[in-house]
């Protein structure tokens, strides 16, 4: 089945990425749909375009598709697949079978599961992941060799294209995203420092419960409580994006109430400075910047809406929904600018 067995290989080796044949204009005369989301189009590109010269059914190994992918012929992307590898053999088999697209009633992918999903690992240890696909007919297929693996921080861990995860010598947390077709899941691992965590501060909120549990798992004692002056500087920078004023510092240091830190956080979160600071952050994330002077009003309207959302403590799910589902004129619905 072309969509289930062949397209994922193009994704795995980066052939249909935005920087290669998946960009809107293709690459060097050959185009694929971005990340394989249009397999029917990809099938037509491969078999019909350029008079079908990319596939050679009489001698699959001599197909232009494979000669370029293995680096036997000049290829702008270099060698992407090793001749004789599992992926290479899969493509040869598909061509030898007559390049079938598949039948309308062929099973379709419903979900993927990862084994193991999480682990505690020692420094420099390795873990082989196994990825299983559940199909619409209830069958289970091993797709470990066809999935894409991306570690979130290669300083801590890396994953090769067979699903083998190797952690480094640092302690901490790692995550490896696993993708297959339009499904994704994550492998998580903790690399403990190995120090006993016997003493923990008092929990101040529900987030602390999870942080302290994780510190125990990774064997990492919490830092000592920061002095008042250091705490005030850090919390003001983090929430309001500025240094505390002299008056704020004097008042905070003179305050002897046991909950003065919590009060300071609440005061900052209700300030206009917090709303402005985080509106700037989210404007950057959402790329709310238009160089065209005629569109400046649109940029300002969306920025003001983001700022107001933070100032009124709008729930995150509502914030996202109002942006994604926005419609109408920017005067009535500023998120429609996005």
Tab-separated table of C-alpha atoms in Angstrom:
chain	number	residue	atom	x	y	z
A	1	UNK	CA	0.000	0.000	0.000
A	2	UNK	CA	1.612	3.241	-1.196
A	3	UNK	CA	0.203	5.511	1.527
A	4	UNK	CA	0.940	3.079	4.372
A	5	UNK	CA	4.326	1.701	3.319
A	6	UNK	CA	6.053	4.050	0.862
A	7	UNK	CA	5.086	7.621	1.782
A	8	UNK	CA	6.295	7.211	5.423
A	9	UNK	CA	9.755	6.381	4.052
A	10	UNK	CA	9.852	9.691	2.167
A	11	UNK	CA	8.958	11.449	5.416
A	12	UNK	CA	11.520	9.492	7.434
A	13	UNK	CA	14.381	10.463	5.120
A	14	UNK	CA	13.322	14.101	4.743
A	15	UNK	CA	12.401	13.823	1.048
A	16	UNK	CA	9.031	15.537	1.492
A	17	UNK	CA	10.155	18.160	4.011
A	18	UNK	CA	9.719	21.872	3.391
A	19	UNK	CA	13.415	22.245	2.624
A	20	UNK	CA	13.437	19.509	-0.004
A	21	UNK	CA	10.904	18.147	-2.518
A	22	UNK	CA	8.014	19.005	-0.190
A	23	UNK	CA	8.242	22.765	-0.735
A	24	UNK	CA	5.563	24.356	-2.914
A	25	UNK	CA	7.741	24.526	-6.033
A	26	UNK	CA	9.423	21.161	-5.496
A	27	UNK	CA	13.158	20.664	-5.907
A	28	UNK	CA	15.047	20.236	-9.181
A	29	UNK	CA	11.917	19.350	-11.110
A	30	UNK	CA	10.555	16.790	-8.632
A	31	UNK	CA	7.743	17.629	-6.215
A	32	UNK	CA	6.140	15.769	-3.312
A	33	UNK	CA	3.326	16.871	-1.021
A	34	UNK	CA	4.531	18.412	2.232
A	35	UNK	CA	5.153	15.617	4.778
A	36	UNK	CA	3.160	13.220	2.606
A	37	UNK	CA	-0.296	14.572	3.401
A	38	UNK	CA	-1.453	14.071	-0.219
A	39	UNK	CA	-0.372	10.506	-1.127
A	40	UNK	CA	-2.523	10.404	-4.275
A	41	UNK	CA	-0.659	13.436	-5.652
A	42	UNK	CA	2.692	11.894	-4.691
A	43	UNK	CA	1.766	8.731	-6.553
A	44	UNK	CA	1.004	10.739	-9.693
A	45	UNK	CA	4.251	12.717	-9.379
A	46	UNK	CA	6.263	9.508	-9.169
A	47	UNK	CA	4.602	7.431	-11.851
A	48	UNK	CA	3.187	9.871	-14.392
A	49	UNK	CA	5.316	13.012	-14.296
A	50	UNK	CA	8.386	13.307	-16.543
A	51	UNK	CA	7.083	10.383	-18.634
A	52	UNK	CA	7.493	8.021	-15.702
A	53	UNK	CA	11.284	8.103	-15.903
A	54	UNK	CA	11.742	7.985	-12.115
A	55	UNK	CA	10.610	4.339	-11.878
A	56	UNK	CA	12.050	1.400	-13.870
A	57	UNK	CA	9.805	-1.657	-13.220
A	58	UNK	CA	11.933	-3.984	-15.376
A	59	UNK	CA	14.933	-3.429	-13.081
A	60	UNK	CA	13.774	-1.785	-9.824
A	61	UNK	CA	17.334	-1.260	-8.548
A	62	UNK	CA	18.053	0.895	-11.635
A	63	UNK	CA	15.124	3.236	-10.955
A	64	UNK	CA	16.128	6.901	-10.888
A	65	UNK	CA	14.323	7.220	-7.551
A	66	UNK	CA	16.687	4.710	-5.918
A	67	UNK	CA	19.867	5.672	-7.764
A	68	UNK	CA	19.551	9.262	-6.555
A	69	UNK	CA	18.377	8.386	-3.044
A	70	UNK	CA	21.379	6.076	-2.533
A	71	UNK	CA	23.849	8.574	-4.004
A	72	UNK	CA	24.737	6.425	-7.012
A	73	UNK	CA	23.732	9.379	-9.208
A	74	UNK	CA	24.278	13.071	-8.364
A	75	UNK	CA	21.598	14.262	-5.951
A	76	UNK	CA	21.296	17.688	-4.332
A	77	UNK	CA	20.202	16.108	-1.067
A	78	UNK	CA	23.089	13.647	-1.016
A	79	UNK	CA	22.724	9.994	-0.082
A	80	UNK	CA	19.515	9.506	1.912
A	81	UNK	CA	19.045	5.715	1.925
A	82	UNK	CA	21.655	2.975	2.229
A	83	UNK	CA	21.508	0.384	-0.543
A	84	UNK	CA	20.451	-2.926	0.991
A	85	UNK	CA	18.802	-1.347	4.038
A	86	UNK	CA	15.277	-2.213	5.192
A	87	UNK	CA	13.893	0.961	3.599
A	88	UNK	CA	15.715	0.308	0.336
A	89	UNK	CA	14.383	-3.245	0.176
A	90	UNK	CA	10.855	-1.988	0.874
A	91	UNK	CA	11.013	0.406	-2.100
A	92	UNK	CA	12.472	-2.271	-4.381
A	93	UNK	CA	9.706	-4.673	-3.330
A	94	UNK	CA	7.023	-2.062	-4.057
A	95	UNK	CA	8.399	-1.382	-7.545
A	96	UNK	CA	8.793	-5.101	-8.265
A	97	UNK	CA	5.142	-5.661	-7.288
A	98	UNK	CA	4.076	-3.200	-9.983
A	99	UNK	CA	3.946	-0.007	-7.880
A	100	UNK	CA	0.451	-0.630	-6.430
A	101	UNK	CA	-1.336	2.316	-4.879
A	102	UNK	CA	-3.580	0.084	-2.810
A	103	UNK	CA	-7.273	-0.706	-2.736
A	104	UNK	CA	-10.014	1.612	-1.416
A	105	UNK	CA	-10.876	-0.921	1.293
A	106	UNK	CA	-7.265	-1.410	2.456
A	107	UNK	CA	-6.820	-0.867	6.224
A	108	UNK	CA	-6.034	2.704	7.264
A	109	UNK	CA	-3.928	3.893	10.169
A	110	UNK	CA	-5.918	4.646	13.330
A	111	UNK	CA	-3.281	5.093	16.034
A	112	UNK	CA	0.300	4.345	17.026
A	113	UNK	CA	1.651	3.083	20.350
A	114	UNK	CA	5.183	3.212	21.684
A	115	UNK	CA	6.985	0.624	23.815
A	116	UNK	CA	8.309	1.597	26.272
A	117	UNK	CA	6.629	4.983	26.616
A	118	UNK	CA	8.877	6.049	29.489
A	119	UNK	CA	11.925	4.832	31.395
A	120	UNK	CA	14.469	5.706	34.018
A	121	UNK	CA	17.897	5.335	32.385
A	122	UNK	CA	21.509	5.485	33.490
A	123	UNK	CA	23.971	7.882	31.830
A	124	UNK	CA	25.256	6.592	28.450
A	125	UNK	CA	22.575	3.854	28.389
A	126	UNK	CA	20.631	2.811	25.283
A	127	UNK	CA	17.003	1.886	24.703
A	128	UNK	CA	15.461	0.355	21.585
A	129	UNK	CA	11.970	1.703	20.934
A	130	UNK	CA	9.238	-0.359	19.281
A	131	UNK	CA	6.417	1.431	17.463
A	132	UNK	CA	3.187	-0.391	16.641
A	133	UNK	CA	0.421	0.787	14.324
A	134	UNK	CA	-3.205	-0.137	14.908
A	135	UNK	CA	-5.063	-0.353	11.605
A	136	UNK	CA	-8.768	0.158	10.913
A	137	UNK	CA	-9.323	-3.607	10.555
A	138	UNK	CA	-7.948	-4.226	14.059
A	139	UNK	CA	-4.591	-5.561	12.871
A	140	UNK	CA	-1.298	-4.482	14.456
A	141	UNK	CA	1.813	-3.724	12.409
A	142	UNK	CA	5.383	-3.140	13.573
A	143	UNK	CA	6.394	0.214	12.028
A	144	UNK	CA	9.564	0.770	14.057
A	145	UNK	CA	11.742	1.028	10.934
A	146	UNK	CA	9.347	3.405	9.160
A	147	UNK	CA	8.741	5.951	11.930
A	148	UNK	CA	10.544	9.275	12.364
A	149	UNK	CA	12.433	9.951	15.625
A	150	UNK	CA	13.383	13.425	16.877
A	151	UNK	CA	15.120	14.029	20.220
A	152	UNK	CA	14.283	17.351	21.851
A	153	UNK	CA	17.873	18.030	22.989
A	154	UNK	CA	20.766	16.130	21.434
A	155	UNK	CA	23.091	17.212	24.213
A	156	UNK	CA	21.147	14.857	26.482
A	157	UNK	CA	20.064	12.122	24.066
A	158	UNK	CA	19.853	11.161	20.420
A	159	UNK	CA	17.742	8.704	18.448
A	160	UNK	CA	18.747	7.058	15.177
A	161	UNK	CA	16.368	6.145	12.363
A	162	UNK	CA	15.876	2.623	13.743
A	163	UNK	CA	14.439	3.915	17.034
A	164	UNK	CA	17.564	3.295	19.125
A	165	UNK	CA	17.840	5.989	21.819
A	166	UNK	CA	21.253	6.724	23.339
A	167	UNK	CA	21.454	9.066	26.327
A	168	UNK	CA	24.462	11.200	27.148
A	169	UNK	CA	26.387	11.616	30.366
A	170	UNK	CA	24.212	14.436	31.753
A	171	UNK	CA	21.390	13.910	34.221
A	172	UNK	CA	17.970	15.347	33.471
A	173	UNK	CA	14.890	14.749	31.336
A	174	UNK	CA	14.706	13.745	27.680
A	175	UNK	CA	11.878	13.440	25.189
A	176	UNK	CA	11.895	11.786	21.765
A	177	UNK	CA	8.997	12.567	19.447
A	178	UNK	CA	7.933	9.649	17.255
A	179	UNK	CA	5.929	10.345	14.075
A	180	UNK	CA	4.291	8.100	11.506
A	181	UNK	CA	1.975	9.501	8.844
A	182	UNK	CA	-0.236	12.013	10.693
A	183	UNK	CA	0.177	10.396	14.147
A	184	UNK	CA	2.673	11.262	16.854
A	185	UNK	CA	3.626	10.086	20.328
A	186	UNK	CA	6.491	10.753	22.748
A	187	UNK	CA	9.062	8.637	24.575
A	188	UNK	CA	10.192	10.193	27.855
A	189	UNK	CA	13.134	9.215	30.015
A	190	UNK	CA	14.688	10.429	33.242
A	191	UNK	CA	18.441	10.243	33.819
A	192	UNK	CA	18.847	10.503	37.608
A	193	UNK	CA	21.638	12.460	39.208
A	194	UNK	CA	21.526	9.818	41.930
A	195	UNK	CA	21.445	12.119	44.958
A	196	UNK	CA	18.921	11.262	47.715
A	197	UNK	CA	16.125	13.839	47.969
A	198	UNK	CA	15.095	13.680	51.602
A	199	UNK	CA	14.190	17.288	52.348
A	200	UNK	CA	11.683	19.261	50.294
A	201	UNK	CA	10.137	22.688	50.885
A	202	UNK	CA	6.473	23.043	51.766
A	203	UNK	CA	4.140	22.778	48.768
A	204	UNK	CA	2.722	26.203	47.917
A	205	UNK	CA	0.482	25.164	45.011
A	206	UNK	CA	-0.535	22.113	42.971
A	207	UNK	CA	2.374	22.585	40.550
A	208	UNK	CA	4.884	22.042	43.366
A	209	UNK	CA	3.510	18.530	43.902
A	210	UNK	CA	4.581	17.476	40.409
A	211	UNK	CA	7.901	19.329	40.523
A	212	UNK	CA	8.893	17.695	43.808
A	213	UNK	CA	7.876	14.241	42.556
A	214	UNK	CA	10.070	14.729	39.490
A	215	UNK	CA	13.012	15.930	41.590
A	216	UNK	CA	12.775	12.692	43.577
A	217	UNK	CA	12.650	10.631	40.383
A	218	UNK	CA	15.765	12.231	38.897
A	219	UNK	CA	17.576	12.399	42.245
A	220	UNK	CA	18.068	16.154	42.108
A	221	UNK	CA	17.742	18.113	45.380
A	222	UNK	CA	16.038	21.510	45.025
A	223	UNK	CA	18.124	24.652	45.247
A	224	UNK	CA	18.269	26.517	48.518
A	225	UNK	CA	15.634	29.199	49.038
A	226	UNK	CA	16.809	32.434	47.411
A	227	UNK	CA	17.278	35.537	49.613
A	228	UNK	CA	14.490	38.124	49.460
A	229	UNK	CA	16.526	40.536	47.329
A	230	UNK	CA	17.372	37.835	44.768
A	231	UNK	CA	13.806	36.535	44.719
A	232	UNK	CA	12.349	39.996	44.115
A	233	UNK	CA	14.718	40.644	41.219
A	234	UNK	CA	14.016	37.277	39.577
A	235	UNK	CA	10.244	37.321	39.955
A	236	UNK	CA	9.938	40.908	38.687
A	237	UNK	CA	12.067	40.140	35.627
A	238	UNK	CA	10.198	36.895	34.906
A	239	UNK	CA	6.691	38.311	35.226
A	240	UNK	CA	6.970	42.016	34.378
A	241	UNK	CA	10.123	42.026	32.256
A	242	UNK	CA	11.837	44.737	34.294
A	243	UNK	CA	13.950	45.306	37.391
A	244	UNK	CA	12.178	46.209	40.650
A	245	UNK	CA	12.208	49.878	41.597
A	246	UNK	CA	14.066	51.149	44.657
A	247	UNK	CA	10.745	51.774	46.407
A	248	UNK	CA	9.528	48.228	45.642
A	249	UNK	CA	12.775	46.722	46.927
A	250	UNK	CA	12.706	48.728	50.165
A	251	UNK	CA	9.064	47.862	50.841
A	252	UNK	CA	9.551	44.164	50.086
A	253	UNK	CA	12.662	43.813	52.247
A	254	UNK	CA	10.953	45.611	55.124
A	255	UNK	CA	7.840	43.413	54.916
A	256	UNK	CA	7.877	40.676	57.579
A	257	UNK	CA	4.639	38.873	56.621
A	258	UNK	CA	5.159	35.134	55.854
A	259	UNK	CA	3.172	35.268	52.589
A	260	UNK	CA	4.832	38.345	51.090
A	261	UNK	CA	6.281	36.375	48.169
A	262	UNK	CA	2.884	35.015	47.124
A	263	UNK	CA	1.410	38.501	47.435
A	264	UNK	CA	4.177	39.911	45.254
A	265	UNK	CA	3.467	37.359	42.508
A	266	UNK	CA	-0.258	38.138	42.631
A	267	UNK	CA	0.422	41.882	42.432
A	268	UNK	CA	2.685	41.458	39.415
A	269	UNK	CA	0.191	39.179	37.634
A	270	UNK	CA	-2.481	41.864	38.006
A	271	UNK	CA	-0.234	44.598	36.608
A	272	UNK	CA	-0.418	46.124	33.148
A	273	UNK	CA	3.331	45.527	32.801
A	274	UNK	CA	2.768	41.764	32.975
A	275	UNK	CA	0.112	41.986	30.262
A	276	UNK	CA	2.402	44.093	28.037
A	277	UNK	CA	5.420	41.832	28.577
A	278	UNK	CA	3.590	38.615	27.758
A	279	UNK	CA	1.717	40.251	24.882
A	280	UNK	CA	5.140	40.977	23.379
A	281	UNK	CA	6.181	37.349	23.876
A	282	UNK	CA	3.015	35.995	22.261
A	283	UNK	CA	3.101	38.547	19.450
A	284	UNK	CA	6.529	37.171	18.604
A	285	UNK	CA	5.346	33.543	18.816
A	286	UNK	CA	2.348	34.305	16.602
A	287	UNK	CA	4.492	36.450	14.253
A	288	UNK	CA	2.245	39.433	14.681
A	289	UNK	CA	4.466	41.799	12.713
A	290	UNK	CA	3.691	43.342	9.347
A	291	UNK	CA	6.233	45.583	7.653
A	292	UNK	CA	3.645	47.147	5.348
A	293	UNK	CA	2.600	50.488	6.840
A	294	UNK	CA	-0.958	50.039	5.610
A	295	UNK	CA	-1.281	46.934	7.815
A	296	UNK	CA	0.067	48.578	10.956
A	297	UNK	CA	-3.474	49.024	12.312
A	298	UNK	CA	-4.015	45.269	12.031
A	299	UNK	CA	-0.810	44.533	13.950
A	300	UNK	CA	-1.706	46.963	16.736
A	301	UNK	CA	-5.283	45.672	17.014
A	302	UNK	CA	-4.145	42.060	17.452
A	303	UNK	CA	-1.434	43.087	19.942
A	304	UNK	CA	-3.977	45.022	22.022
A	305	UNK	CA	-6.297	42.003	22.011
A	306	UNK	CA	-3.494	39.704	23.231
A	307	UNK	CA	-2.572	42.214	25.932
A	308	UNK	CA	-6.181	42.469	27.118
A	309	UNK	CA	-6.415	38.662	27.196
A	310	UNK	CA	-3.506	38.450	29.638
A	311	UNK	CA	-4.692	41.409	31.697
A	312	UNK	CA	-8.103	39.779	32.232
A	313	UNK	CA	-6.552	36.318	32.791
A	314	UNK	CA	-8.475	34.761	29.902
A	315	UNK	CA	-8.408	30.916	30.072
A	316	UNK	CA	-5.896	29.420	27.649
A	317	UNK	CA	-8.417	27.178	25.863
A	318	UNK	CA	-10.624	30.188	25.161
A	319	UNK	CA	-7.593	32.224	24.046
A	320	UNK	CA	-6.658	29.550	21.485
A	321	UNK	CA	-10.232	28.993	20.302
A	322	UNK	CA	-10.804	32.704	19.684
A	323	UNK	CA	-7.636	32.892	17.568
A	324	UNK	CA	-8.079	29.713	15.535
A	325	UNK	CA	-11.810	30.168	14.922
A	326	UNK	CA	-11.710	33.947	14.401
A	327	UNK	CA	-13.667	35.474	11.543
A	328	UNK	CA	-14.909	38.887	10.503
A	329	UNK	CA	-13.402	42.354	10.491
A	330	UNK	CA	-10.469	43.174	12.775
A	331	UNK	CA	-12.470	45.967	14.422
A	332	UNK	CA	-14.953	43.419	15.780
A	333	UNK	CA	-12.571	40.425	15.923
A	334	UNK	CA	-8.858	41.385	16.136
A	335	UNK	CA	-7.691	37.704	16.172
A	336	UNK	CA	-8.915	37.417	12.579
A	337	UNK	CA	-5.660	39.216	11.703
A	338	UNK	CA	-3.875	35.955	12.435
